[in-house]
PDB file of C-alpha atoms in Angstrom:
ATOM      1  CA  MET A   2      56.895  43.681  31.298  1.00  0.00           C
ATOM      2  CA  ARG A   3      57.102  42.287  27.796  1.00  0.00           C
ATOM      3  CA  PHE A   4      56.787  38.580  27.311  1.00  0.00           C
ATOM      4  CA  SER A   5      59.582  36.850  25.508  1.00  0.00           C
ATOM      5  CA  TYR A   6      59.994  33.291  24.470  1.00  0.00           C
ATOM      6  CA  ALA A   7      62.493  30.625  25.330  1.00  0.00           C
ATOM      7  CA  GLN A   8      64.836  31.678  22.547  1.00  0.00           C
ATOM      8  CA  ASP A   9      65.312  34.991  24.380  1.00  0.00           C
ATOM      9  CA  VAL A  10      67.190  33.638  27.409  1.00  0.00           C
ATOM     10  CA  ILE A  11      68.620  36.646  29.258  1.00  0.00           C
ATOM     11  CA  GLN A  12      72.058  36.646  30.892  1.00  0.00           C
ATOM     12  CA  LEU A  13      71.582  37.367  34.590  1.00  0.00           C
ATOM     13  CA  ASP A  14      74.209  38.680  36.988  1.00  0.00           C
ATOM     14  CA  ASN A  15      73.638  40.138  40.452  1.00  0.00           C
ATOM     15  CA  VAL A  16      72.832  43.612  39.075  1.00  0.00           C
ATOM     16  CA  LYS A  17      70.296  42.301  36.547  1.00  0.00           C
ATOM     17  CA  LEU A  18      68.791  39.958  39.144  1.00  0.00           C
ATOM     18  CA  ASP A  19      68.354  42.904  41.522  1.00  0.00           C
ATOM     19  CA  GLU A  20      66.458  44.684  38.728  1.00  0.00           C
ATOM     20  CA  VAL A  21      64.252  41.640  38.123  1.00  0.00           C
ATOM     21  CA  MET A  22      63.514  41.169  41.826  1.00  0.00           C
ATOM     22  CA  ASN A  23      62.762  44.883  42.303  1.00  0.00           C
ATOM     23  CA  LEU A  24      60.263  44.737  39.440  1.00  0.00           C
ATOM     24  CA  HIS A  25      58.331  42.163  41.443  1.00  0.00           C
ATOM     25  CA  ILE A  26      58.199  43.919  44.824  1.00  0.00           C
ATOM     26  CA  GLY A  27      54.603  43.588  45.984  1.00  0.00           C
ATOM     27  CA  LYS A  28      54.312  40.098  44.513  1.00  0.00           C
ATOM     28  CA  PRO A  29      55.522  36.748  45.784  1.00  0.00           C
ATOM     29  CA  VAL A  30      58.413  35.355  43.726  1.00  0.00           C
ATOM     30  CA  LEU A  31      59.580  31.787  43.177  1.00  0.00           C
ATOM     31  CA  VAL A  32      63.148  31.561  41.834  1.00  0.00           C
ATOM     32  CA  ASN A  33      64.334  28.196  40.545  1.00  0.00           C
ATOM     33  CA  LEU A  34      67.946  27.392  39.645  1.00  0.00           C
ATOM     34  CA  TRP A  35      68.255  24.419  37.347  1.00  0.00           C
ATOM     35  CA  ALA A  36      70.269  22.915  34.477  1.00  0.00           C
ATOM     36  CA  THR A  37      69.532  20.664  31.522  1.00  0.00           C
ATOM     37  CA  TRP A  38      72.193  18.168  32.672  1.00  0.00           C
ATOM     38  CA  CYS A  39      70.579  17.870  36.127  1.00  0.00           C
ATOM     39  CA  LYS A  40      68.133  14.943  36.046  1.00  0.00           C
ATOM     40  CA  PRO A  41      66.213  16.004  39.203  1.00  0.00           C
ATOM     41  CA  CYS A  42      65.902  19.533  37.749  1.00  0.00           C
ATOM     42  CA  VAL A  43      64.422  18.187  34.534  1.00  0.00           C
ATOM     43  CA  GLU A  44      62.084  15.875  36.469  1.00  0.00           C
ATOM     44  CA  GLU A  45      60.687  18.672  38.665  1.00  0.00           C
ATOM     45  CA  PHE A  46      60.357  21.209  35.823  1.00  0.00           C
ATOM     46  CA  PRO A  47      56.736  20.262  34.957  1.00  0.00           C
ATOM     47  CA  GLU A  48      55.831  20.747  38.641  1.00  0.00           C
ATOM     48  CA  LEU A  49      57.195  24.314  38.511  1.00  0.00           C
ATOM     49  CA  LEU A  50      55.243  25.079  35.361  1.00  0.00           C
ATOM     50  CA  LYS A  51      52.097  23.686  36.980  1.00  0.00           C
ATOM     51  CA  ILE A  52      52.621  25.985  40.000  1.00  0.00           C
ATOM     52  CA  ARG A  53      53.164  28.959  37.686  1.00  0.00           C
ATOM     53  CA  GLU A  54      49.975  28.178  35.785  1.00  0.00           C
ATOM     54  CA  GLU A  55      47.917  27.768  38.955  1.00  0.00           C
ATOM     55  CA  TYR A  56      49.165  30.974  40.584  1.00  0.00           C
ATOM     56  CA  LYS A  57      49.768  33.309  37.648  1.00  0.00           C
ATOM     57  CA  ASP A  58      46.424  35.060  38.199  1.00  0.00           C
ATOM     58  CA  LYS A  59      47.305  35.453  41.881  1.00  0.00           C
ATOM     59  CA  SER A  60      50.451  37.483  41.092  1.00  0.00           C
ATOM     60  CA  LEU A  61      53.074  34.765  41.705  1.00  0.00           C
ATOM     61  CA  GLU A  62      56.160  35.469  39.607  1.00  0.00           C
ATOM     62  CA  VAL A  63      58.307  32.516  38.566  1.00  0.00           C
ATOM     63  CA  VAL A  64      61.931  33.236  37.694  1.00  0.00           C
ATOM     64  CA  LEU A  65      63.849  30.385  36.051  1.00  0.00           C
ATOM     65  CA  ILE A  66      67.654  30.600  36.002  1.00  0.00           C
ATOM     66  CA  SER A  67      69.612  28.025  34.022  1.00  0.00           C
ATOM     67  CA  LEU A  68      73.030  27.090  35.368  1.00  0.00           C
ATOM     68  CA  ASP A  69      74.067  25.381  32.142  1.00  0.00           C
ATOM     69  CA  PHE A  70      77.603  26.218  31.077  1.00  0.00           C
ATOM     70  CA  GLY A  71      79.904  25.639  28.123  1.00  0.00           C
ATOM     71  CA  ASP A  72      79.856  26.637  24.481  1.00  0.00           C
ATOM     72  CA  ASP A  73      76.457  25.095  23.778  1.00  0.00           C
ATOM     73  CA  ALA A  74      74.754  26.151  27.038  1.00  0.00           C
ATOM     74  CA  ARG A  75      72.479  28.704  25.386  1.00  0.00           C
ATOM     75  CA  TYR A  76      71.474  26.186  22.713  1.00  0.00           C
ATOM     76  CA  ARG A  77      70.712  23.436  25.256  1.00  0.00           C
ATOM     77  CA  THR A  78      68.813  25.830  27.514  1.00  0.00           C
ATOM     78  CA  THR A  79      66.645  27.373  24.809  1.00  0.00           C
ATOM     79  CA  ASN A  80      65.862  23.998  23.253  1.00  0.00           C
ATOM     80  CA  PHE A  81      64.801  22.580  26.608  1.00  0.00           C
ATOM     81  CA  LEU A  82      62.631  25.613  27.403  1.00  0.00           C
ATOM     82  CA  LYS A  83      60.959  25.402  23.987  1.00  0.00           C
ATOM     83  CA  LYS A  84      60.331  21.686  24.466  1.00  0.00           C
ATOM     84  CA  MET A  85      58.729  22.424  27.859  1.00  0.00           C
ATOM     85  CA  GLY A  86      56.529  25.147  26.350  1.00  0.00           C
ATOM     86  CA  VAL A  87      58.038  27.991  28.373  1.00  0.00           C
ATOM     87  CA  ASP A  88      56.694  31.234  26.915  1.00  0.00           C
ATOM     88  CA  PHE A  89      57.871  33.722  29.537  1.00  0.00           C
ATOM     89  CA  GLU A  90      61.182  35.419  30.237  1.00  0.00           C
ATOM     90  CA  SER A  91      63.838  33.009  31.386  1.00  0.00           C
ATOM     91  CA  TYR A  92      67.413  33.563  32.419  1.00  0.00           C
ATOM     92  CA  SER A  93      70.871  32.042  32.409  1.00  0.00           C
ATOM     93  CA  ASN A  94      73.576  32.469  35.018  1.00  0.00           C
ATOM     94  CA  ALA A  95      76.108  35.242  34.408  1.00  0.00           C
ATOM     95  CA  PHE A  96      77.287  35.717  37.997  1.00  0.00           C
ATOM     96  CA  LYS A  97      81.063  36.187  38.267  1.00  0.00           C
ATOM     97  CA  SER A  98      81.484  33.215  40.589  1.00  0.00           C
ATOM     98  CA  ASP A  99      79.533  30.365  42.128  1.00  0.00           C
ATOM     99  CA  GLU A 100      80.165  31.966  45.516  1.00  0.00           C
ATOM    100  CA  ASP A 101      78.505  35.210  44.395  1.00  0.00           C
ATOM    101  CA  LEU A 102      75.491  33.242  43.148  1.00  0.00           C
ATOM    102  CA  ILE A 103      75.211  31.235  46.370  1.00  0.00           C
ATOM    103  CA  ASN A 104      75.548  34.301  48.591  1.00  0.00           C
ATOM    104  CA  TYR A 105      72.902  36.165  46.610  1.00  0.00           C
ATOM    105  CA  PHE A 106      70.266  33.574  47.430  1.00  0.00           C
ATOM    106  CA  ASP A 107      71.153  31.919  50.726  1.00  0.00           C
ATOM    107  CA  MET A 108      74.579  31.719  52.356  1.00  0.00           C
ATOM    108  CA  LYS A 109      73.517  28.401  53.913  1.00  0.00           C
ATOM    109  CA  TRP A 110      72.927  26.919  50.445  1.00  0.00           C
ATOM    110  CA  ASN A 111      75.698  24.560  49.314  1.00  0.00           C
ATOM    111  CA  GLY A 112      75.106  25.243  45.613  1.00  0.00           C
ATOM    112  CA  GLY A 113      73.248  21.996  44.912  1.00  0.00           C
ATOM    113  CA  ILE A 114      70.473  22.022  42.337  1.00  0.00           C
ATOM    114  CA  PRO A 115      67.626  22.061  41.777  1.00  0.00           C
ATOM    115  CA  ALA A 116      67.281  24.940  44.203  1.00  0.00           C
ATOM    116  CA  THR A 117      64.128  26.965  44.699  1.00  0.00           C
ATOM    117  CA  PHE A 118      63.908  30.165  46.703  1.00  0.00           C
ATOM    118  CA  ILE A 119      60.545  31.678  47.557  1.00  0.00           C
ATOM    119  CA  TYR A 120      60.247  35.353  48.444  1.00  0.00           C
ATOM    120  CA  ASP A 121      57.332  37.125  50.063  1.00  0.00           C
ATOM    121  CA  LYS A 122      55.706  40.267  48.677  1.00  0.00           C
ATOM    122  CA  SER A 123      58.278  42.499  50.394  1.00  0.00           C
ATOM    123  CA  GLY A 124      61.169  40.648  48.738  1.00  0.00           C
ATOM    124  CA  LYS A 125      62.218  38.778  51.893  1.00  0.00           C
ATOM    125  CA  LEU A 126      63.349  35.166  51.545  1.00  0.00           C
ATOM    126  CA  SER A 127      60.615  32.935  52.953  1.00  0.00           C
ATOM    127  CA  SER A 128      61.773  29.458  51.951  1.00  0.00           C
ATOM    128  CA  SER A 129      64.818  27.673  50.535  1.00  0.00           C
ATOM    129  CA  MET A 130      64.042  24.330  48.928  1.00  0.00           C
ATOM    130  CA  ILE A 131      67.118  22.374  47.880  1.00  0.00           C
ATOM    131  CA  GLY A 132      66.690  19.203  45.859  1.00  0.00           C
ATOM    132  CA  LYS A 133      63.865  17.876  43.718  1.00  0.00           C
ATOM    133  CA  ARG A 134      60.390  18.831  44.946  1.00  0.00           C
ATOM    134  CA  THR A 135      56.837  17.904  44.114  1.00  0.00           C
ATOM    135  CA  TYR A 136      53.945  20.127  43.137  1.00  0.00           C
ATOM    136  CA  GLU A 137      52.480  19.687  46.622  1.00  0.00           C
ATOM    137  CA  GLU A 138      55.726  20.781  48.294  1.00  0.00           C
ATOM    138  CA  PHE A 139      55.955  23.874  46.079  1.00  0.00           C
ATOM    139  CA  LYS A 140      52.297  24.675  46.715  1.00  0.00           C
ATOM    140  CA  LYS A 141      52.700  24.425  50.497  1.00  0.00           C
ATOM    141  CA  GLU A 142      55.558  26.964  50.462  1.00  0.00           C
ATOM    142  CA  VAL A 143      53.932  29.273  47.902  1.00  0.00           C
ATOM    143  CA  GLU A 144      50.740  29.409  49.972  1.00  0.00           C
ATOM    144  CA  LYS A 145      52.745  30.847  52.876  1.00  0.00           C
ATOM    145  CA  VAL A 146      53.573  33.983  50.852  1.00  0.00           C
ATOM    146  CA  MET A 147      50.261  34.531  49.052  1.00  0.00           C
TER     147      MET A 147
END
């Protein structure tokens, strides 16, 4: 997979997300849904990047999906990702409805963010983490799928 930079935020709907997830079968995947306007999302972002850095050589894939919306959503998202030093493919929500997005990840999820979903190597959901988390909490759940 080619590496892109924050300015290359990719629109992600259920079809594209299926493609992304299928690319990572055989690897554990951490998916985080976040937004620039969400203070807890912004606060936990460095923790996610720390997890990615620690586990990148152990095949963990981190998929970041921005839920920013509005005319300047792409601008806000790319600027934030650049500021955070994100140098890997990142995505923005293009699902047709919030309900479709919620049902894709976990029908028990109420749509609150930040939301992190951890999948095992077979692509099965292992953990749903709703709300701001720490590095240690992410690590504990990631270790279960390594």
